[in-house]
Amino acid sequence: MILSEPFKLLIMEPVELSRNLNETIQQTSRQTTNNYEIDKTNVLVIGGAGYVGSVLTRKLLSKGYAVRVLDKLIYGNGSSVNNLVEEKLFSFIYGDFGNEEVLERALENVTDVVLLAALVGDPICKKYPEQARKVNIEYPIKLIEKINGRRMSKFIFTSTCSNYGLRKDDTPATEESELNPQSLYAETKIATEKYILENLNRFDFSPTILRLSTAFGVSGRMRFDLTISEFTKELAMGKDLIVYDENTWRPYCNVKDISDAIIRVLESPEQKVFGQVFNVGSNNNNYTKKMILDLIQKHVSQARIEYKKGGFDPRNYRVSFDKLKKVLDFEPGVAAEESIVQIAKAIENNLFSDVEERKNLYGNYEISDER
């Protein structure tokens, strides 16, 4: 398509953005004046500087998409995308997607929207419950109403397999299985899912819900507060590890595979994805905590692990990903063990030497701006 106006770099005055990132972005904004033509989708990735988003953004750019990132950088994670500001097809807006003025600017010339931004995880939602309800329910609903009527192509809402919560047995949960949330995080995701599914007949765009497995793998905004990365880091650093309820199940998926699944939805015919819910992950990456630790111990010597019962997290669920493969012909390719080896080597070679000093950069613990 030929854009009527440049899909250009739009920058709000940053509030707490780091000085270097701010100066770089503003300088690039002044220099970026060329119009261009593109026959691919112009994607707005809300939360595009995050753990999944910084990987997705690069993958989209590598495929020739124009990508605009809207992100509030609540974990001080601007460095995850600051080396992209000179990319011709990349633009960045600092701000809150709950702010109507910011959102209006971000949506200019956009054809598709991927919503990754959220307070992600049980601990952060429990710590900031009011903010969690705003960011995970109120803001997404306002966003949906904002894009409805613009005749955009696709809207992708990233939810979570945590919605299945506590299963009665080990049979894998399908997209039709009962939801049994065990946390505020899952409750907020289910609430937004419900809103989308109950209003399908009103939308002039194609919405898709992706229930993501617990993510793992290396990213520009690395997280070490997720099971595989956390366990690998602790043991690779020679620390003692206490693990509760080691026989509980979880599904896992690499951030690269999650990003590829999102792109597959963007590139799929509308009739395959309109109003659909897909579990995102691999049947081969359903693991208990004990099974993950067994994989890690194959590559980390002298691991010291203590197992205990009665942890605070009661979740226990396996998940089926058959629908993703059958409908979209998509199956993740990165095995958990492959990523474990890479993370362990990175830790041993001091690539994350500041992980202890900059804890909040590497995990969803505290938000830098609670507005």
CSV table of C-alpha atoms in Angstrom, one decimal:
chain,number,residue,atom,x,y,z
A,1,MET,CA,0.0,0.0,0.0
A,2,ILE,CA,1.1,3.6,-0.5
A,3,LEU,CA,0.8,5.7,2.6
A,4,SER,CA,-0.9,9.1,2.3
A,5,GLU,CA,1.5,10.5,5.0
A,6,PRO,CA,4.8,9.1,6.2
A,7,PHE,CA,4.5,6.3,8.7
A,8,LYS,CA,7.1,8.3,10.6
A,9,LEU,CA,8.7,8.6,14.0
A,10,LEU,CA,6.4,10.2,16.5
A,11,ILE,CA,7.8,11.0,19.9
A,12,MET,CA,6.0,12.3,23.0
A,13,GLU,CA,8.1,14.3,25.4
A,14,PRO,CA,9.5,11.6,27.6
A,15,VAL,CA,9.0,11.8,31.3
A,16,GLU,CA,11.4,9.3,32.8
A,17,LEU,CA,13.1,8.0,29.6
A,18,SER,CA,16.9,7.8,29.9
A,19,ARG,CA,18.8,10.8,28.6
A,20,ASN,CA,20.7,8.8,26.0
A,21,LEU,CA,17.7,7.1,24.6
A,22,ASN,CA,15.7,10.4,24.6
A,23,GLU,CA,18.5,12.2,22.7
A,24,THR,CA,19.0,9.4,20.2
A,25,ILE,CA,15.3,9.1,19.5
A,26,GLN,CA,14.7,12.9,19.1
A,27,GLN,CA,17.8,13.3,16.8
A,28,THR,CA,16.5,10.4,14.7
A,29,SER,CA,13.0,12.0,14.6
A,30,ARG,CA,14.5,15.2,13.2
A,31,GLN,CA,16.4,13.2,10.6
A,32,THR,CA,13.7,10.9,9.5
A,33,THR,CA,11.7,12.8,6.8
A,34,ASN,CA,11.7,10.4,3.8
A,35,ASN,CA,8.4,9.0,2.5
A,36,TYR,CA,8.4,5.4,1.4
A,37,GLU,CA,6.1,2.8,0.0
A,38,ILE,CA,5.4,-0.6,1.5
A,39,ASP,CA,3.2,-3.4,0.4
A,40,LYS,CA,3.1,-5.1,3.8
A,41,THR,CA,1.2,-4.4,7.1
A,42,ASN,CA,2.0,-1.4,9.2
A,43,VAL,CA,2.0,-2.9,12.7
A,44,LEU,CA,1.6,-1.1,16.0
A,45,VAL,CA,3.2,-3.2,18.7
A,46,ILE,CA,2.0,-2.0,22.1
A,47,GLY,CA,4.6,-3.1,24.6
A,48,GLY,CA,7.1,-3.6,21.8
A,49,ALA,CA,10.1,-2.9,24.1
A,50,GLY,CA,9.3,-5.7,26.4
A,51,TYR,CA,10.4,-9.3,26.8
A,52,VAL,CA,8.4,-10.7,23.9
A,53,GLY,CA,7.9,-7.3,22.1
A,54,SER,CA,11.6,-6.6,21.5
A,55,VAL,CA,12.0,-9.9,19.8
A,56,LEU,CA,8.8,-9.6,17.8
A,57,THR,CA,9.7,-6.1,16.7
A,58,ARG,CA,13.0,-7.2,15.2
A,59,LYS,CA,11.4,-10.2,13.5
A,60,LEU,CA,8.7,-7.9,11.9
A,61,LEU,CA,11.4,-5.5,10.7
A,62,SER,CA,13.4,-8.3,9.2
A,63,LYS,CA,10.4,-9.3,7.1
A,64,GLY,CA,9.9,-5.8,5.8
A,65,TYR,CA,7.1,-4.7,7.9
A,66,ALA,CA,6.8,-1.1,9.1
A,67,VAL,CA,6.7,-1.3,12.9
A,68,ARG,CA,5.7,1.3,15.4
A,69,VAL,CA,6.3,0.6,19.1
A,70,LEU,CA,4.3,2.2,21.8
A,71,ASP,CA,5.8,1.6,25.2
A,72,LYS,CA,5.9,3.3,28.6
A,73,LEU,CA,9.1,1.5,29.6
A,74,ILE,CA,7.9,0.9,33.1
A,75,TYR,CA,11.0,-1.3,33.9
A,76,GLY,CA,13.5,1.1,32.5
A,77,ASN,CA,13.9,-1.1,29.4
A,78,GLY,CA,14.5,1.4,26.7
A,79,SER,CA,17.8,-0.1,25.8
A,80,SER,CA,15.9,-3.1,24.3
A,81,VAL,CA,15.0,-1.1,21.2
A,82,ASN,CA,17.2,2.0,21.2
A,83,ASN,CA,19.5,0.5,18.6
A,84,LEU,CA,16.5,0.4,16.2
A,85,VAL,CA,15.8,4.1,16.0
A,86,GLU,CA,17.8,4.5,12.8
A,87,GLU,CA,15.9,1.7,11.0
A,88,LYS,CA,13.8,3.2,8.2
A,89,LEU,CA,10.7,1.1,9.0
A,90,PHE,CA,10.9,1.6,12.8
A,91,SER,CA,9.2,4.3,14.9
A,92,PHE,CA,8.7,4.7,18.6
A,93,ILE,CA,6.3,6.5,20.9
A,94,TYR,CA,6.9,6.8,24.6
A,95,GLY,CA,3.7,6.8,26.5
A,96,ASP,CA,0.8,5.0,28.1
A,97,PHE,CA,-1.7,3.3,25.8
A,98,GLY,CA,-4.4,4.3,28.3
A,99,ASN,CA,-3.8,7.9,27.4
A,100,GLU,CA,-6.2,8.8,24.6
A,101,GLU,CA,-4.0,11.5,23.0
A,102,VAL,CA,-1.0,9.2,23.0
A,103,LEU,CA,-3.0,6.3,21.5
A,104,GLU,CA,-4.5,8.5,18.8
A,105,ARG,CA,-1.0,9.4,17.6
A,106,ALA,CA,0.2,5.9,17.8
A,107,LEU,CA,-2.7,4.6,15.6
A,108,GLU,CA,-2.0,7.0,12.8
A,109,ASN,CA,-1.6,5.0,9.5
A,110,VAL,CA,-1.6,1.7,11.4
A,111,THR,CA,-3.3,-1.3,9.7
A,112,ASP,CA,-2.8,-3.9,12.5
A,113,VAL,CA,-2.3,-3.9,16.3
A,114,VAL,CA,-0.6,-6.4,18.6
A,115,LEU,CA,-1.3,-5.8,22.2
A,116,LEU,CA,1.5,-7.2,24.4
A,117,ALA,CA,1.5,-4.4,27.1
A,118,ALA,CA,0.1,-5.6,30.4
A,119,LEU,CA,1.2,-6.1,34.0
A,120,VAL,CA,2.4,-9.6,33.3
A,121,GLY,CA,2.6,-12.2,36.0
A,122,ASP,CA,1.0,-13.1,39.3
A,123,PRO,CA,3.5,-11.2,41.6
A,124,ILE,CA,3.3,-7.8,39.9
A,125,CYS,CA,-0.5,-7.9,39.6
A,126,LYS,CA,-0.8,-8.8,43.3
A,127,LYS,CA,1.5,-5.9,44.2
A,128,TYR,CA,-0.3,-3.4,42.1
A,129,PRO,CA,-3.9,-4.7,41.9
A,130,GLU,CA,-5.6,-1.4,40.9
A,131,GLN,CA,-3.1,-0.7,38.2
A,132,ALA,CA,-3.4,-4.3,37.0
A,133,ARG,CA,-7.1,-3.9,36.4
A,134,LYS,CA,-6.6,-0.7,34.5
A,135,VAL,CA,-3.8,-1.9,32.3
A,136,ASN,CA,-5.1,-5.4,31.7
A,137,ILE,CA,-8.8,-4.7,31.4
A,138,GLU,CA,-9.8,-1.1,31.2
A,139,TYR,CA,-7.1,0.1,28.8
A,140,PRO,CA,-7.5,-2.9,26.3
A,141,ILE,CA,-11.2,-2.4,26.2
A,142,LYS,CA,-10.7,1.4,25.4
A,143,LEU,CA,-8.2,0.4,22.8
A,144,ILE,CA,-10.6,-2.0,21.1
A,145,GLU,CA,-13.3,0.6,21.0
A,146,LYS,CA,-10.8,3.1,19.6
A,147,ILE,CA,-9.8,0.9,16.7
A,148,ASN,CA,-13.3,-0.3,15.9
A,149,GLY,CA,-14.7,1.7,13.0
A,150,ARG,CA,-11.2,2.3,11.5
A,151,ARG,CA,-11.5,-0.8,9.3
A,152,MET,CA,-8.1,-2.1,10.4
A,153,SER,CA,-7.1,-5.6,9.5
A,154,LYS,CA,-6.1,-7.6,12.6
A,155,PHE,CA,-6.0,-7.1,16.3
A,156,ILE,CA,-4.1,-9.6,18.4
A,157,PHE,CA,-4.7,-9.8,22.1
A,158,THR,CA,-2.0,-11.8,24.0
A,159,SER,CA,-3.5,-13.6,26.9
A,160,THR,CA,-2.1,-16.5,29.0
A,161,CYS,CA,-2.3,-20.3,29.5
A,162,SER,CA,-2.3,-19.4,33.2
A,163,ASN,CA,-6.1,-19.0,32.7
A,164,TYR,CA,-6.4,-22.8,33.0
A,165,GLY,CA,-5.0,-22.5,36.5
A,166,LEU,CA,-5.6,-25.7,38.4
A,167,ARG,CA,-6.6,-28.7,36.4
A,168,LYS,CA,-8.4,-31.7,38.0
A,169,ASP,CA,-6.0,-34.1,36.2
A,170,ASP,CA,-3.1,-34.1,33.8
A,171,THR,CA,-5.1,-34.2,30.6
A,172,PRO,CA,-4.0,-31.3,28.4
A,173,ALA,CA,-6.3,-28.2,28.4
A,174,THR,CA,-7.7,-27.2,25.0
A,175,GLU,CA,-9.1,-23.9,24.0
A,176,GLU,CA,-12.5,-25.2,25.0
A,177,SER,CA,-11.5,-26.3,28.4
A,178,GLU,CA,-12.8,-24.8,31.6
A,179,LEU,CA,-10.9,-21.7,32.8
A,180,ASN,CA,-9.9,-21.9,36.4
A,181,PRO,CA,-7.9,-18.7,37.3
A,182,GLN,CA,-5.8,-18.8,40.5
A,183,SER,CA,-4.5,-15.2,40.4
A,184,LEU,CA,-5.6,-11.7,39.7
A,185,TYR,CA,-3.4,-11.8,36.6
A,186,ALA,CA,-5.4,-14.6,35.0
A,187,GLU,CA,-8.7,-13.0,36.1
A,188,THR,CA,-7.8,-9.8,34.3
A,189,LYS,CA,-6.9,-11.6,31.1
A,190,ILE,CA,-10.1,-13.7,31.2
A,191,ALA,CA,-12.1,-10.5,31.6
A,192,THR,CA,-10.7,-9.0,28.5
A,193,GLU,CA,-11.0,-12.2,26.5
A,194,LYS,CA,-14.7,-12.3,27.5
A,195,TYR,CA,-15.2,-8.8,26.3
A,196,ILE,CA,-13.7,-9.6,22.9
A,197,LEU,CA,-15.6,-12.8,22.4
A,198,GLU,CA,-18.9,-11.3,23.4
A,199,ASN,CA,-18.6,-8.4,21.0
A,200,LEU,CA,-17.4,-10.1,17.8
A,201,ASN,CA,-20.5,-9.1,15.8
A,202,ARG,CA,-19.7,-5.4,16.3
A,203,PHE,CA,-16.1,-5.4,15.1
A,204,ASP,CA,-14.9,-4.3,11.7
A,205,PHE,CA,-11.5,-5.8,12.3
A,206,SER,CA,-10.4,-9.4,12.9
A,207,PRO,CA,-9.6,-10.1,16.5
A,208,THR,CA,-7.5,-13.1,17.7
A,209,ILE,CA,-6.7,-14.2,21.2
A,210,LEU,CA,-3.4,-15.9,21.9
A,211,ARG,CA,-3.0,-17.7,25.2
A,212,LEU,CA,0.7,-17.8,25.6
A,213,SER,CA,2.7,-20.4,27.5
A,214,THR,CA,5.3,-19.4,30.1
A,215,ALA,CA,8.0,-17.7,28.0
A,216,PHE,CA,11.7,-18.6,28.0
A,217,GLY,CA,14.7,-17.6,25.9
A,218,VAL,CA,17.0,-14.6,25.4
A,219,SER,CA,15.6,-11.2,24.6
A,220,GLY,CA,16.6,-7.6,24.3
A,221,ARG,CA,14.7,-7.1,27.5
A,222,MET,CA,15.8,-10.2,29.3
A,223,ARG,CA,13.7,-11.6,32.2
A,224,PHE,CA,15.1,-13.9,34.9
A,225,ASP,CA,11.9,-14.1,36.9
A,226,LEU,CA,10.4,-16.8,34.8
A,227,THR,CA,10.8,-20.5,35.6
A,228,ILE,CA,13.3,-21.8,33.0
A,229,SER,CA,15.5,-18.6,33.0
A,230,GLU,CA,15.3,-18.2,36.7
A,231,PHE,CA,16.2,-21.8,37.5
A,232,THR,CA,19.0,-21.8,35.0
A,233,LYS,CA,20.5,-18.5,36.2
A,234,GLU,CA,20.4,-19.5,39.9
A,235,LEU,CA,22.1,-22.8,39.3
A,236,ALA,CA,24.6,-21.5,36.7
A,237,MET,CA,25.6,-18.9,39.3
A,238,GLY,CA,26.3,-21.6,41.8
A,239,LYS,CA,23.4,-20.7,44.1
A,240,ASP,CA,21.3,-23.0,46.2
A,241,LEU,CA,17.8,-23.3,44.8
A,242,ILE,CA,14.6,-24.1,46.8
A,243,VAL,CA,11.8,-25.4,44.6
A,244,TYR,CA,8.2,-25.9,45.7
A,245,ASP,CA,5.8,-28.5,44.4
A,246,GLU,CA,8.2,-29.9,41.8
A,247,ASN,CA,5.7,-32.1,40.1
A,248,THR,CA,3.3,-29.4,39.0
A,249,TRP,CA,3.0,-28.9,35.2
A,250,ARG,CA,3.4,-25.9,33.0
A,251,PRO,CA,3.6,-25.3,29.3
A,252,TYR,CA,6.6,-23.3,28.0
A,253,CYS,CA,7.5,-21.5,24.7
A,254,ASN,CA,10.5,-19.6,23.5
A,255,VAL,CA,10.1,-15.9,22.8
A,256,LYS,CA,11.1,-16.4,19.2
A,257,ASP,CA,8.4,-19.0,18.7
A,258,ILE,CA,5.8,-16.7,20.4
A,259,SER,CA,6.8,-13.9,18.0
A,260,ASP,CA,6.5,-16.3,15.0
A,261,ALA,CA,3.1,-17.4,16.1
A,262,ILE,CA,2.0,-13.7,16.2
A,263,ILE,CA,3.3,-13.2,12.7
A,264,ARG,CA,1.6,-16.3,11.5
A,265,VAL,CA,-1.8,-14.8,12.7
A,266,LEU,CA,-1.0,-11.5,11.0
A,267,GLU,CA,-0.3,-13.3,7.7
A,268,SER,CA,-3.2,-15.8,7.9
A,269,PRO,CA,-6.5,-15.4,6.1
A,270,GLU,CA,-9.1,-13.7,8.2
A,271,GLN,CA,-11.5,-16.7,8.0
A,272,LYS,CA,-8.9,-18.8,9.9
A,273,VAL,CA,-8.3,-16.3,12.8
A,274,PHE,CA,-11.4,-14.1,13.2
A,275,GLY,CA,-12.6,-14.5,16.8
A,276,GLN,CA,-10.4,-17.5,17.4
A,277,VAL,CA,-8.5,-18.5,20.5
A,278,PHE,CA,-5.2,-20.3,20.2
A,279,ASN,CA,-3.0,-21.8,22.8
A,280,VAL,CA,0.6,-20.9,21.9
A,281,GLY,CA,3.3,-23.4,22.7
A,282,SER,CA,4.4,-26.9,21.9
A,283,ASN,CA,3.1,-30.3,23.2
A,284,ASN,CA,6.8,-31.2,23.6
A,285,ASN,CA,7.4,-28.3,26.0
A,286,ASN,CA,4.9,-29.3,28.6
A,287,TYR,CA,7.1,-29.9,31.7
A,288,THR,CA,7.0,-30.3,35.4
A,289,LYS,CA,9.4,-28.2,37.4
A,290,LYS,CA,11.3,-31.3,38.2
A,291,MET,CA,11.7,-32.2,34.6
A,292,ILE,CA,13.0,-28.7,33.8
A,293,LEU,CA,15.6,-29.1,36.6
A,294,ASP,CA,16.6,-32.4,35.3
A,295,LEU,CA,17.4,-30.8,32.0
A,296,ILE,CA,19.4,-28.0,33.6
A,297,GLN,CA,21.4,-30.4,35.7
A,298,LYS,CA,22.6,-32.1,32.5
A,299,HIS,CA,24.5,-28.8,31.7
A,300,VAL,CA,25.2,-27.3,35.0
A,301,SER,CA,27.5,-29.2,37.3
A,302,GLN,CA,27.1,-29.4,41.1
A,303,ALA,CA,23.6,-28.0,41.2
A,304,ARG,CA,22.3,-27.7,44.7
A,305,ILE,CA,18.5,-28.1,44.8
A,306,GLU,CA,16.1,-28.6,47.8
A,307,TYR,CA,12.5,-29.7,47.1
A,308,LYS,CA,9.7,-28.6,49.3
A,309,LYS,CA,5.9,-28.9,49.4
A,310,GLY,CA,3.2,-26.3,49.9
A,311,GLY,CA,4.3,-23.3,47.8
A,312,PHE,CA,2.1,-20.2,47.3
A,313,ASP,CA,1.4,-21.0,43.7
A,314,PRO,CA,-1.2,-23.8,43.3
A,315,ARG,CA,-1.3,-23.8,39.5
A,316,ASN,CA,-0.9,-27.2,37.8
A,317,TYR,CA,-1.9,-27.5,34.1
A,318,ARG,CA,-0.8,-29.2,30.9
A,319,VAL,CA,-1.9,-27.6,27.6
A,320,SER,CA,-2.8,-29.0,24.2
A,321,PHE,CA,-1.5,-27.0,21.2
A,322,ASP,CA,-3.1,-29.2,18.5
A,323,LYS,CA,-5.4,-26.4,17.3
A,324,LEU,CA,-2.5,-24.1,16.5
A,325,LYS,CA,-0.9,-26.8,14.4
A,326,LYS,CA,-4.1,-27.9,12.7
A,327,VAL,CA,-5.6,-24.5,11.9
A,328,LEU,CA,-2.5,-22.4,11.3
A,329,ASP,CA,0.0,-25.1,10.5
A,330,PHE,CA,2.3,-23.7,13.1
A,331,GLU,CA,4.5,-25.6,15.6
A,332,PRO,CA,7.2,-24.0,17.8
A,333,GLY,CA,10.7,-25.2,17.0
A,334,VAL,CA,12.9,-24.2,20.0
A,335,ALA,CA,13.2,-26.9,22.7
A,336,ALA,CA,13.6,-25.9,26.3
A,337,GLU,CA,16.9,-27.7,26.6
A,338,GLU,CA,18.4,-25.7,23.7
A,339,SER,CA,17.6,-22.5,25.4
A,340,ILE,CA,18.8,-23.7,28.8
A,341,VAL,CA,22.2,-24.4,27.3
A,342,GLN,CA,22.4,-20.9,25.8
A,343,ILE,CA,21.4,-19.2,29.0
A,344,ALA,CA,23.8,-21.2,31.1
A,345,LYS,CA,26.7,-20.3,28.8
A,346,ALA,CA,25.7,-16.7,28.8
A,347,ILE,CA,25.6,-16.5,32.6
A,348,GLU,CA,29.0,-18.4,32.8
A,349,ASN,CA,30.5,-15.9,30.3
A,350,ASN,CA,29.3,-12.8,32.2
A,351,LEU,CA,26.9,-11.6,29.6
A,352,PHE,CA,24.5,-10.8,32.4
A,353,SER,CA,27.0,-9.7,35.0
A,354,ASP,CA,24.7,-6.9,36.2
A,355,VAL,CA,21.7,-9.2,36.9
A,356,GLU,CA,22.0,-9.0,40.6
A,357,GLU,CA,22.5,-5.2,40.7
A,358,ARG,CA,19.7,-4.4,38.2
A,359,LYS,CA,17.1,-6.8,39.4
A,360,ASN,CA,14.1,-4.8,38.2
A,361,LEU,CA,15.5,-4.5,34.7
A,362,TYR,CA,15.5,-8.3,34.5
A,363,GLY,CA,12.2,-9.1,36.1
A,364,ASN,CA,8.6,-7.8,36.6
A,365,TYR,CA,9.1,-6.7,40.2
A,366,GLU,CA,8.3,-3.0,40.5
A,367,ILE,CA,7.0,-0.4,38.0
A,368,SER,CA,8.9,2.8,37.7
A,369,ASP,CA,5.8,5.0,37.2
A,370,GLU,CA,2.5,4.0,38.9
A,371,ARG,CA,0.4,6.7,37.3
